[in-house]
Amino acid sequence: MKILLVNGPNLNLLGKRENSHYGDIDLKKIESNLSDLAQMHKSEISFFQSNAEHEIVDEIQKYIDGSIDSIIINPGAFTHTSIAIRDALLAVDIPFYEVHISNIFSREEFRHHSYIARAAVGVICGFGAAGYNLAINAMVGHLESNN
């Protein structure tokens, strides 16, 4: 099983910004932990982070050939603004989970809307960095039950 993890804007600053919302773990440590978890599931995981919407769209579109089985995406602020990322996810027709480290529903009103959530297999928010682990476990279960 091949998984792509996409992280959006400002997630490269994890561990350095707003620790009250995002914790003190950095993105490299999250990726290291997820590599170990994916390996336990006999899966491969690749990582992509960008602060640029078009780069995220381009990365997702690379997999229209079906060369990956699933996507886990934390679109960051693009959650609330990006129809383009949503359309790219729909175009490649690959099951995906949306992840947020903080509970977006306990924060500012503008964060309560996601353009991406309705197309996702599931949405995980508010569990800190462990939300990524939950997404991998859920995705593996989803894919195994649909094969």
Tab-separated table of C-alpha atoms in Angstrom:
chain	number	residue	atom	x	y	z
A	1	MET	CA	0.000	0.000	0.000
A	2	LYS	CA	1.342	3.426	-0.960
A	3	ILE	CA	0.309	6.529	0.982
A	4	LEU	CA	1.018	10.176	0.226
A	5	LEU	CA	0.970	12.659	3.104
A	6	VAL	CA	0.440	16.262	2.004
A	7	ASN	CA	0.913	19.147	4.427
A	8	GLY	CA	-0.099	22.673	3.520
A	9	PRO	CA	1.038	26.152	4.461
A	10	ASN	CA	2.904	26.884	7.665
A	11	LEU	CA	3.067	23.239	8.712
A	12	ASN	CA	6.809	23.403	8.037
A	13	LEU	CA	6.870	25.592	11.177
A	14	LEU	CA	5.409	22.961	13.508
A	15	GLY	CA	7.207	22.991	16.835
A	16	LYS	CA	8.074	26.669	16.374
A	17	ARG	CA	4.673	28.358	16.142
A	18	GLU	CA	1.539	28.509	18.261
A	19	ASN	CA	2.438	25.524	20.406
A	20	SER	CA	-0.829	25.968	22.317
A	21	HIS	CA	-2.676	24.908	19.141
A	22	TYR	CA	-0.141	22.659	17.426
A	23	GLY	CA	2.106	21.231	20.125
A	24	ASP	CA	5.879	21.193	20.156
A	25	ILE	CA	6.606	18.324	17.758
A	26	ASP	CA	8.140	19.314	14.440
A	27	LEU	CA	7.198	18.033	10.984
A	28	LYS	CA	10.357	15.928	10.580
A	29	LYS	CA	9.581	14.031	13.798
A	30	ILE	CA	5.971	13.503	12.692
A	31	GLU	CA	7.220	12.147	9.369
A	32	SER	CA	9.703	9.846	11.100
A	33	ASN	CA	6.967	8.463	13.365
A	34	LEU	CA	4.645	7.958	10.383
A	35	SER	CA	7.349	6.144	8.428
A	36	ASP	CA	7.617	3.678	11.305
A	37	LEU	CA	3.840	3.258	11.480
A	38	ALA	CA	3.535	2.758	7.728
A	39	GLN	CA	6.272	0.147	7.853
A	40	MET	CA	4.335	-1.701	10.590
A	41	HIS	CA	1.399	-1.803	8.168
A	42	LYS	CA	3.700	-3.035	5.389
A	43	SER	CA	3.027	0.222	3.558
A	44	GLU	CA	5.120	2.919	1.944
A	45	ILE	CA	4.594	6.572	2.750
A	46	SER	CA	5.929	9.641	0.997
A	47	PHE	CA	5.782	13.216	2.233
A	48	PHE	CA	5.112	16.565	0.608
A	49	GLN	CA	4.782	19.996	2.194
A	50	SER	CA	4.279	23.320	0.481
A	51	ASN	CA	3.147	26.811	1.314
A	52	ALA	CA	1.972	27.241	-2.298
A	53	GLU	CA	-1.478	26.099	-3.402
A	54	HIS	CA	-0.427	25.371	-6.989
A	55	GLU	CA	2.424	23.129	-5.812
A	56	ILE	CA	-0.006	21.072	-3.720
A	57	VAL	CA	-2.362	20.763	-6.701
A	58	ASP	CA	0.546	19.705	-8.938
A	59	GLU	CA	1.712	17.103	-6.405
A	60	ILE	CA	-1.750	15.566	-6.096
A	61	GLN	CA	-2.239	15.524	-9.869
A	62	LYS	CA	0.983	13.502	-10.330
A	63	TYR	CA	-0.912	10.478	-9.010
A	64	ILE	CA	-3.801	10.487	-11.462
A	65	ASP	CA	-2.181	7.330	-12.852
A	66	GLY	CA	-3.201	5.466	-9.687
A	67	SER	CA	0.388	4.905	-8.533
A	68	ILE	CA	-0.639	5.498	-4.904
A	69	ASP	CA	-3.479	3.997	-2.904
A	70	SER	CA	-4.386	6.832	-0.563
A	71	ILE	CA	-3.736	10.413	0.450
A	72	ILE	CA	-3.692	11.965	3.890
A	73	ILE	CA	-3.876	15.732	3.691
A	74	ASN	CA	-3.585	18.521	6.201
A	75	PRO	CA	-4.373	21.452	3.932
A	76	GLY	CA	-3.736	23.989	6.689
A	77	ALA	CA	-5.372	27.328	5.883
A	78	PHE	CA	-6.217	26.081	2.375
A	79	THR	CA	-8.917	23.992	4.070
A	80	HIS	CA	-11.061	27.086	4.224
A	81	THR	CA	-10.194	28.610	0.855
A	82	SER	CA	-9.097	26.104	-1.763
A	83	ILE	CA	-11.554	24.758	-4.249
A	84	ALA	CA	-8.524	23.990	-6.454
A	85	ILE	CA	-7.101	21.452	-3.970
A	86	ARG	CA	-10.544	19.900	-3.540
A	87	ASP	CA	-10.924	19.597	-7.311
A	88	ALA	CA	-7.460	18.008	-7.636
A	89	LEU	CA	-8.345	15.428	-4.985
A	90	LEU	CA	-11.582	14.615	-6.787
A	91	ALA	CA	-9.838	14.448	-10.175
A	92	VAL	CA	-7.320	11.800	-9.119
A	93	ASP	CA	-10.090	9.697	-7.532
A	94	ILE	CA	-7.890	8.396	-4.721
A	95	PRO	CA	-9.412	7.903	-1.253
A	96	PHE	CA	-8.193	10.504	1.213
A	97	TYR	CA	-8.478	11.606	4.816
A	98	GLU	CA	-8.345	15.235	5.949
A	99	VAL	CA	-6.324	15.817	9.123
A	100	HIS	CA	-6.002	18.839	11.392
A	101	ILE	CA	-3.763	18.957	14.432
A	102	SER	CA	-6.016	21.407	16.269
A	103	ASN	CA	-9.766	21.189	16.664
A	104	ILE	CA	-10.811	23.586	13.921
A	105	PHE	CA	-14.341	23.717	15.341
A	106	SER	CA	-13.170	25.162	18.651
A	107	ARG	CA	-11.282	27.961	16.950
A	108	GLU	CA	-12.267	31.045	14.956
A	109	GLU	CA	-15.533	30.879	13.025
A	110	PHE	CA	-13.828	31.079	9.619
A	111	ARG	CA	-12.003	27.799	10.381
A	112	HIS	CA	-15.270	25.876	10.800
A	113	HIS	CA	-15.792	25.447	7.046
A	114	SER	CA	-13.782	22.984	4.946
A	115	TYR	CA	-14.040	22.847	1.171
A	116	ILE	CA	-12.346	19.461	1.305
A	117	ALA	CA	-14.168	17.555	4.056
A	118	ARG	CA	-17.284	16.539	2.123
A	119	ALA	CA	-15.170	14.660	-0.427
A	120	ALA	CA	-12.970	12.926	2.177
A	121	VAL	CA	-13.379	9.375	3.444
A	122	GLY	CA	-13.012	10.908	6.891
A	123	VAL	CA	-11.877	13.959	8.822
A	124	ILE	CA	-9.718	13.800	11.925
A	125	CYS	CA	-9.124	16.931	13.989
A	126	GLY	CA	-8.128	17.928	17.477
A	127	PHE	CA	-5.895	14.971	18.361
A	128	GLY	CA	-2.602	16.771	17.849
A	129	ALA	CA	0.070	15.047	15.806
A	130	ALA	CA	-1.533	11.702	16.744
A	131	GLY	CA	-4.263	12.578	14.233
A	132	TYR	CA	-1.894	11.558	11.448
A	133	ASN	CA	-1.460	8.124	13.064
A	134	LEU	CA	-5.225	7.807	13.389
A	135	ALA	CA	-5.581	8.650	9.709
A	136	ILE	CA	-3.077	5.992	8.636
A	137	ASN	CA	-4.762	3.358	10.785
A	138	ALA	CA	-8.192	4.350	9.478
A	139	MET	CA	-7.000	4.431	5.874
A	140	VAL	CA	-5.393	0.992	6.114
A	141	GLY	CA	-8.635	-0.397	7.542
A	142	HIS	CA	-10.684	1.334	4.846
A	143	LEU	CA	-8.519	0.021	2.014
A	144	GLU	CA	-8.367	-3.512	3.416
A	145	SER	CA	-12.149	-3.652	3.806
A	146	ASN	CA	-12.671	-2.453	0.222
A	147	ASN	CA	-10.330	-5.024	-1.365
